[in-house]
mmCIF file of C-alpha atoms in Angstrom:
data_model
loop_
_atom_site.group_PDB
_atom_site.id
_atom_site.type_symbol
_atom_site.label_atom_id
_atom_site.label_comp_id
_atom_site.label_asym_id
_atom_site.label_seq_id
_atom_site.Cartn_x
_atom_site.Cartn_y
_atom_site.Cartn_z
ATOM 1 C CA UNK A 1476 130.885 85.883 89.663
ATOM 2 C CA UNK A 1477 127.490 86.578 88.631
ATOM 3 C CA UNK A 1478 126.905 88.806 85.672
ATOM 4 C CA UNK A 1479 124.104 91.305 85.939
ATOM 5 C CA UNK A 1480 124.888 93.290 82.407
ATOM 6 C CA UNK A 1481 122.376 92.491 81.150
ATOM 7 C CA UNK A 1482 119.850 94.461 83.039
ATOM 8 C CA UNK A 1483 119.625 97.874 82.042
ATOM 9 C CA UNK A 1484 118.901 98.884 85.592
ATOM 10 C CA UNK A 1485 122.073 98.102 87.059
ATOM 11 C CA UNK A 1486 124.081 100.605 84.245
ATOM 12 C CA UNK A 1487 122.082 103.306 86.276
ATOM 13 C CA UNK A 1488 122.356 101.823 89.870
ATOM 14 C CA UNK A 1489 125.541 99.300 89.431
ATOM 15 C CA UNK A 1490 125.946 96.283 91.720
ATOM 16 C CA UNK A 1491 128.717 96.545 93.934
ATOM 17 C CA UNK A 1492 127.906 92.939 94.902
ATOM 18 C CA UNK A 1493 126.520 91.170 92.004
ATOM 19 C CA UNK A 1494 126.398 87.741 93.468
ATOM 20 C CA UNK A 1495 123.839 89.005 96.240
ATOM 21 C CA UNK A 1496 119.808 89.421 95.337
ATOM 22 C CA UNK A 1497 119.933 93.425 94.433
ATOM 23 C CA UNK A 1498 116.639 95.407 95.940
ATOM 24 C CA UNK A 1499 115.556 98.233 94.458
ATOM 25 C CA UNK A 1500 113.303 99.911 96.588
ATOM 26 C CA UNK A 1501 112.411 102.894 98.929
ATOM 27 C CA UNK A 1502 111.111 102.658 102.848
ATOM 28 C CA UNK A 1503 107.067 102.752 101.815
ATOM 29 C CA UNK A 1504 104.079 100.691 102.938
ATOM 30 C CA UNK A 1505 104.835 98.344 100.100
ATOM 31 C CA UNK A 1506 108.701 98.676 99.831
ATOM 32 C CA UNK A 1507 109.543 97.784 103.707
ATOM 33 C CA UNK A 1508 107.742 94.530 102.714
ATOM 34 C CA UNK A 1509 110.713 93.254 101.005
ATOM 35 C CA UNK A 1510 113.303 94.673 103.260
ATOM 36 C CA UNK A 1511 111.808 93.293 106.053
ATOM 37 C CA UNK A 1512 111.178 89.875 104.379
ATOM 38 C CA UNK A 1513 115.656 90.195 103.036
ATOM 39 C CA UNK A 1514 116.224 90.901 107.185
ATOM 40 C CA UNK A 1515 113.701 88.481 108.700
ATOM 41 C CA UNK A 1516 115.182 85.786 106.057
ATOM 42 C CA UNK A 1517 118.758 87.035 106.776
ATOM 43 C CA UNK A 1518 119.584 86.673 103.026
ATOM 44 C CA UNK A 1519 122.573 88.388 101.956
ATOM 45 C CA UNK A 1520 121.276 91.647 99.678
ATOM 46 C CA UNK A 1521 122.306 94.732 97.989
ATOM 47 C CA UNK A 1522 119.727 97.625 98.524
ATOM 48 C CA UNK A 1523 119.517 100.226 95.716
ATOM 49 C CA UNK A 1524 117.125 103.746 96.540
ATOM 50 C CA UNK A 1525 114.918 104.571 94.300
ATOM 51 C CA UNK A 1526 114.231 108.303 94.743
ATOM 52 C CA UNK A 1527 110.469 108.469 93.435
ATOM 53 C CA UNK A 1528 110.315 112.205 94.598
ATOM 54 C CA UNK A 1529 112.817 112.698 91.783
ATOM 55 C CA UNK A 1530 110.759 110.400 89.204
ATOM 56 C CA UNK A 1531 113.643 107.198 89.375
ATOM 57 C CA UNK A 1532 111.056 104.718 89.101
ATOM 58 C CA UNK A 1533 110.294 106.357 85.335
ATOM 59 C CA UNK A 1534 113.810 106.205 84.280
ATOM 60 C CA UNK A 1535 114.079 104.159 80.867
ATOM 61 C CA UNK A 1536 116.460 102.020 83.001
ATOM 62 C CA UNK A 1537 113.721 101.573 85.673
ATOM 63 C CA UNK A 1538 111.088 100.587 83.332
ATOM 64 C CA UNK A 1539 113.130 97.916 81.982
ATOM 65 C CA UNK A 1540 112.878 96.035 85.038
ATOM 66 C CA UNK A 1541 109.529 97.137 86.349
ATOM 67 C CA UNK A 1542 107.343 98.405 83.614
ATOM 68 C CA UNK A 1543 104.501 99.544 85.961
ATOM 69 C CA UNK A 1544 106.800 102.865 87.170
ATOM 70 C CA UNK A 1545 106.496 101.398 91.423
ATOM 71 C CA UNK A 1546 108.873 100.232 93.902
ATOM 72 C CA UNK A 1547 110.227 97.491 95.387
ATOM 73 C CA UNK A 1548 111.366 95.078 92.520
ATOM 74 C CA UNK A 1549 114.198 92.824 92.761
ATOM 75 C CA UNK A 1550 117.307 90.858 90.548
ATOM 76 C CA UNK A 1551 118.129 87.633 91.986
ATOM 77 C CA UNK A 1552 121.095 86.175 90.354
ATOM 78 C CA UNK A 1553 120.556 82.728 91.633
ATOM 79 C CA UNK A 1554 116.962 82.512 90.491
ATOM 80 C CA UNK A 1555 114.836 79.315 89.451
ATOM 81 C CA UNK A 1556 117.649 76.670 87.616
ATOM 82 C CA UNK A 1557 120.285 79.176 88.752
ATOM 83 C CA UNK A 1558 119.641 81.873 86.326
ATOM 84 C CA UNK A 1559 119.080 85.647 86.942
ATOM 85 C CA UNK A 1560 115.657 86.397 87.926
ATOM 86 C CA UNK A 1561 113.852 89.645 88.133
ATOM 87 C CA UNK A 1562 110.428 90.840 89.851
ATOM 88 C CA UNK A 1563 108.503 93.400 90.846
ATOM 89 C CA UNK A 1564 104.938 93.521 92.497
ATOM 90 C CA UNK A 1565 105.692 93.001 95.942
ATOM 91 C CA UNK A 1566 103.260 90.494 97.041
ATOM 92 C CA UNK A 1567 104.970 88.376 93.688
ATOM 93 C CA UNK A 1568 108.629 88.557 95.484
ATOM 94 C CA UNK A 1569 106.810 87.745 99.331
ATOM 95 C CA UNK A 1570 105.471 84.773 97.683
ATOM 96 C CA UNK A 1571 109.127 84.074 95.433
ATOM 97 C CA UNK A 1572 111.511 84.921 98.573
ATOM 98 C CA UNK A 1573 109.068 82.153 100.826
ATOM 99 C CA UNK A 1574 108.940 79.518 98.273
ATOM 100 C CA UNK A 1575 113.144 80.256 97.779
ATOM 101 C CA UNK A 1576 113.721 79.699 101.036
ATOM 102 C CA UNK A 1577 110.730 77.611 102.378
ATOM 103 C CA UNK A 1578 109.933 80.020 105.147
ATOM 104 C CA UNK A 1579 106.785 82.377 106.244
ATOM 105 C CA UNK A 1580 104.800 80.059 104.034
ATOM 106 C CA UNK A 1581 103.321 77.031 105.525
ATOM 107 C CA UNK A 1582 103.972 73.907 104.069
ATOM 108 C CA UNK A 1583 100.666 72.229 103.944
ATOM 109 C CA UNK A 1584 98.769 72.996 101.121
ATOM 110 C CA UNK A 1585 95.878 74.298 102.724
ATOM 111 C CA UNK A 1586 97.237 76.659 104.877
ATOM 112 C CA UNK A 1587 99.573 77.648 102.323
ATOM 113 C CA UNK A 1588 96.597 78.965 100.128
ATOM 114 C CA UNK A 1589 94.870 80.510 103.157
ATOM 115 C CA UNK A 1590 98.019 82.336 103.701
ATOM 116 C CA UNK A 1591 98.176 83.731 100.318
ATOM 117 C CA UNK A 1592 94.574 84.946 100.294
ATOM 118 C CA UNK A 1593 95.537 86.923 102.985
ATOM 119 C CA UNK A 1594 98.222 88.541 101.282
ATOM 120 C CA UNK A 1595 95.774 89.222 98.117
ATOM 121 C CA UNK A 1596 93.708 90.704 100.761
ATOM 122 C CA UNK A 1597 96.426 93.397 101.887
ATOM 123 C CA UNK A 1598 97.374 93.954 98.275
ATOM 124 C CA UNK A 1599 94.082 94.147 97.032
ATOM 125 C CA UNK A 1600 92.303 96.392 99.680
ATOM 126 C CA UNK A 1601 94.114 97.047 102.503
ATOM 127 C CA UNK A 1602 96.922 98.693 100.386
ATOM 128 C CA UNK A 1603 94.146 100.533 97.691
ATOM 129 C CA UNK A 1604 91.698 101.894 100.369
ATOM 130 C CA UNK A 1605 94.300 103.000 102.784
ATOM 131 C CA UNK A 1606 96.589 104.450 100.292
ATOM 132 C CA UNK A 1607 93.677 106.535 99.089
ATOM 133 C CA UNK A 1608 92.583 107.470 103.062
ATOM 134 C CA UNK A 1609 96.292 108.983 103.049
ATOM 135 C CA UNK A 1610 96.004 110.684 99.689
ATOM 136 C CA UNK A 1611 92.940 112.518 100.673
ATOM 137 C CA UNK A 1612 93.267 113.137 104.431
ATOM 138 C CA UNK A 1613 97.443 113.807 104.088
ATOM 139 C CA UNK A 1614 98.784 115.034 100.708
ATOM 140 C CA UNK A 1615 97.078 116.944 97.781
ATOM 141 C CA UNK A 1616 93.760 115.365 98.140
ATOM 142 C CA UNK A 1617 92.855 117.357 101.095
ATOM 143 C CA UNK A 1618 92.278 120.231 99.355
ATOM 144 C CA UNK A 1619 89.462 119.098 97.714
ATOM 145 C CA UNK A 1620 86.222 120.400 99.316
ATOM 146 C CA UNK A 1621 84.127 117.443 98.243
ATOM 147 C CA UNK A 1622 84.992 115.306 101.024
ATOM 148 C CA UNK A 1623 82.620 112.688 100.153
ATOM 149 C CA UNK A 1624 85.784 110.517 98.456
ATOM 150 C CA UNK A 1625 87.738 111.012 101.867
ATOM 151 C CA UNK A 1626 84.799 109.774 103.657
ATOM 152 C CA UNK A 1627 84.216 106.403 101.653
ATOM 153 C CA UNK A 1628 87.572 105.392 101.808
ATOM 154 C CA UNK A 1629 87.433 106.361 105.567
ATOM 155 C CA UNK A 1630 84.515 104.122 105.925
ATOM 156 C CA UNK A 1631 86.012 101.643 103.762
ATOM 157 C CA UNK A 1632 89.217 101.522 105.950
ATOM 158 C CA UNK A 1633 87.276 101.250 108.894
ATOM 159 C CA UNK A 1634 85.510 98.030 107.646
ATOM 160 C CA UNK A 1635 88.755 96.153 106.295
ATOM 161 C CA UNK A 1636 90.148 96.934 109.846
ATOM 162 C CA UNK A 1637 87.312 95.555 111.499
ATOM 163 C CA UNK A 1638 87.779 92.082 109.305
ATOM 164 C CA UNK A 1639 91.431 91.914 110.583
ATOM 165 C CA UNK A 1640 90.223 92.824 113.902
ATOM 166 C CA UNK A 1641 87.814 90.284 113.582
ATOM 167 C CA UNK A 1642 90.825 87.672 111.888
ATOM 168 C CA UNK A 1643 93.054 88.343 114.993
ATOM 169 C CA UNK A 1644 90.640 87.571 117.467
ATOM 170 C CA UNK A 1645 92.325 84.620 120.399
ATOM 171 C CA UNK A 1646 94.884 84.742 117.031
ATOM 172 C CA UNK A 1647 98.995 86.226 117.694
ATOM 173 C CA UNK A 1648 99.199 86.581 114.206
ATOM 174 C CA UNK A 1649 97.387 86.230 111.550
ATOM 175 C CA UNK A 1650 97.626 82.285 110.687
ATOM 176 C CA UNK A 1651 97.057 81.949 114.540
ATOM 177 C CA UNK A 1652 101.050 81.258 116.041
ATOM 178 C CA UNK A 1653 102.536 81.745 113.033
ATOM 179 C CA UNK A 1654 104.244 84.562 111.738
ATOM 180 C CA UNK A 1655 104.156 84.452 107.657
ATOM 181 C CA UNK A 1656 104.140 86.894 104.740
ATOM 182 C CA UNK A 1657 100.534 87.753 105.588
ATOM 183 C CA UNK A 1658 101.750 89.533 108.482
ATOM 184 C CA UNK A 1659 105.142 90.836 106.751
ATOM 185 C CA UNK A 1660 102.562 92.208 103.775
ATOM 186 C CA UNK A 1661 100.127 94.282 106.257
ATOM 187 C CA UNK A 1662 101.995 95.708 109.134
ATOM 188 C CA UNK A 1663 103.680 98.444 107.371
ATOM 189 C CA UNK A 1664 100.250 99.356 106.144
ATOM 190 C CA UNK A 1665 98.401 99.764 109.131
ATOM 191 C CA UNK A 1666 101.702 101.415 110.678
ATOM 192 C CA UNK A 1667 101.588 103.851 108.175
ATOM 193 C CA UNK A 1668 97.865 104.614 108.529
ATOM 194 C CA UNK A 1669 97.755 105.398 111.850
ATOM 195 C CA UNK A 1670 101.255 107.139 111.656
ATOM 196 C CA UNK A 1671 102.657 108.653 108.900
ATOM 197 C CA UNK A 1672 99.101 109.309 107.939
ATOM 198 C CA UNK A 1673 97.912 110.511 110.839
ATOM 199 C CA UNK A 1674 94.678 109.068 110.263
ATOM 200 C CA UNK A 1675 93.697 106.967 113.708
ATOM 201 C CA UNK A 1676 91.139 108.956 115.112
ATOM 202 C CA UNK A 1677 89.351 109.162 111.137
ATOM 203 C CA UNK A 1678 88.934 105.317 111.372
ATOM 204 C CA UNK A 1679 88.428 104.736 115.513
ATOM 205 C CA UNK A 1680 91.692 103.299 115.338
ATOM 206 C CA UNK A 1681 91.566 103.096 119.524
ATOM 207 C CA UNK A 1682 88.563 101.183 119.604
ATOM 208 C CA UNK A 1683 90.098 98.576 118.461
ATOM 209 C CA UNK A 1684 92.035 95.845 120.458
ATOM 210 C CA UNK A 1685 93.938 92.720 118.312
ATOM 211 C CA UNK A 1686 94.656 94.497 115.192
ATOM 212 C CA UNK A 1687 96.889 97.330 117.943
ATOM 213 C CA UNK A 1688 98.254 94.136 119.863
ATOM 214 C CA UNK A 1689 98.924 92.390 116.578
ATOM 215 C CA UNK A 1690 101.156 95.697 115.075
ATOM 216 C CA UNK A 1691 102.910 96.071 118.547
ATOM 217 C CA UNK A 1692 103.968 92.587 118.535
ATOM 218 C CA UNK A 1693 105.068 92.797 115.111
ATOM 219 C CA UNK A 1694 106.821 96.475 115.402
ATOM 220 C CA UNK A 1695 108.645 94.175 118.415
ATOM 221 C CA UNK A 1696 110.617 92.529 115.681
ATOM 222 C CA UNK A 1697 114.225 93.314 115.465
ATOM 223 C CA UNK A 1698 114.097 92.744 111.505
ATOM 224 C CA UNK A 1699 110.847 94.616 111.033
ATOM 225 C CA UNK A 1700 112.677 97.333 112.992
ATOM 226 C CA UNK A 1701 115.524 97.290 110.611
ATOM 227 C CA UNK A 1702 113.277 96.622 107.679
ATOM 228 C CA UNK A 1703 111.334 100.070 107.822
ATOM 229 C CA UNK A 1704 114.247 101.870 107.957
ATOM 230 C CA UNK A 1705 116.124 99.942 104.163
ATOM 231 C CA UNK A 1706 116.697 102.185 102.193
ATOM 232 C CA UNK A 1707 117.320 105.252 104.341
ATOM 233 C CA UNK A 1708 115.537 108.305 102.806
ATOM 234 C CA UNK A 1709 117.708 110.514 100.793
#
């Protein structure tokens, strides 16, 4: 049996199943990433919501595990030479999970690294410009009346759309036929931009055609189906 005691976290959110990799997580743009990585993998795995409307992720016993305050992180208890590991960052755990299992990352070196620039591209500007577009067109930031910070992260949106766009072109996915952690990293983004954030028309969304083909192929997925739905909301 695996012993987890020694992670604060799990004193605050126990492990009902501590021989299974325990996600701690909520159903965002960047938590769905691991959940739908866990289902596509079909590893066995103990999900844990992390209620950031209620400030969980800033709970001493939080911290401990992620000290950056964000969801998803993980606790594998059969991590590198069979000892407990835990992570956070969720482009860190795409790349741990793939490695662990040898899956969504090619094997040859070369496209291995092109893969992984990919996913430094969704975490580095797809995920920053797009969470701002929703900040500032959605939530509080609307109500400012300067709208000049809505409109360059609107325009900056629309250009990192039109290098996927560009990326996908006579491409299913986005390291051509297969399906990797570049794809797993970016499609709950560019779901949530053009859903949850309601912000198609602000970044002529409809003119495009591989990056919508690309998402409905992906949204296709039984596991990224059940993916964007682990945790269910409180």
């Amino acid at each position: 049996m695996s012993d987890l005691s020694s992670f604060p976290i799990t004193k605050r959110w126990p492990a009902q199943h501590p021989e299974r990799l325990q996600l701690y997580s909520l159903p965002t743009p960047n938590g769905v990433k691991v959940s739908i990585m866990l289902e596509e993998l079909g590893l066995p795995y103990e999900v844990h919501l992390i209620d950031i409307g209620k400030n969980e992720s800033w709970t001493p016993e939080y911290l401990a595990l992620n000290p950056n305050g964000k969801i998803p992180a993980i606790i594998d208890p059969d991590g590198p030479d069979g000892k407990p590991l835990a992570l956070f960052e969720s482009g860190a755990i795409l790349l741990y999970l793939a490695e662990k299992t040898g899956k969504f990352l090619p094997s040859d070196p070369a496209r291995r690294y092109e893969t992984i620039q990919w996913v430094f591209f969704q975490m580095a500007a797809i995920g920053p410009m797009f969470g701002q577009v929703g900040f500032f067109h959605k939530f509080a930031g609307r109500e400012i009346e300067d709208k000049r910070p809505l409109e360059r992260y609107q325009n900056e949106s629309k250009r990192l759309l039109g290098v996927l766009e560009t990326r996908l072109e006579g491409r299913q996915w986005i390291m051509d036929d297969e399906y990797t952690i570049a794809d797993i990293a970016t499609l709950g983004w560019v779901r949530n931009l053009v859903g949850f954030y309601g912000a198609g028309d602000l970044v002529d969304y409809a003119s495009l055609k591989n990056v919508p083909a690309w998402l409905e192929r992906g949204l296709a997925r039984p596991a990224v189906q059940r993916g964007l739905d682990i945790p269910k909301r409180p």
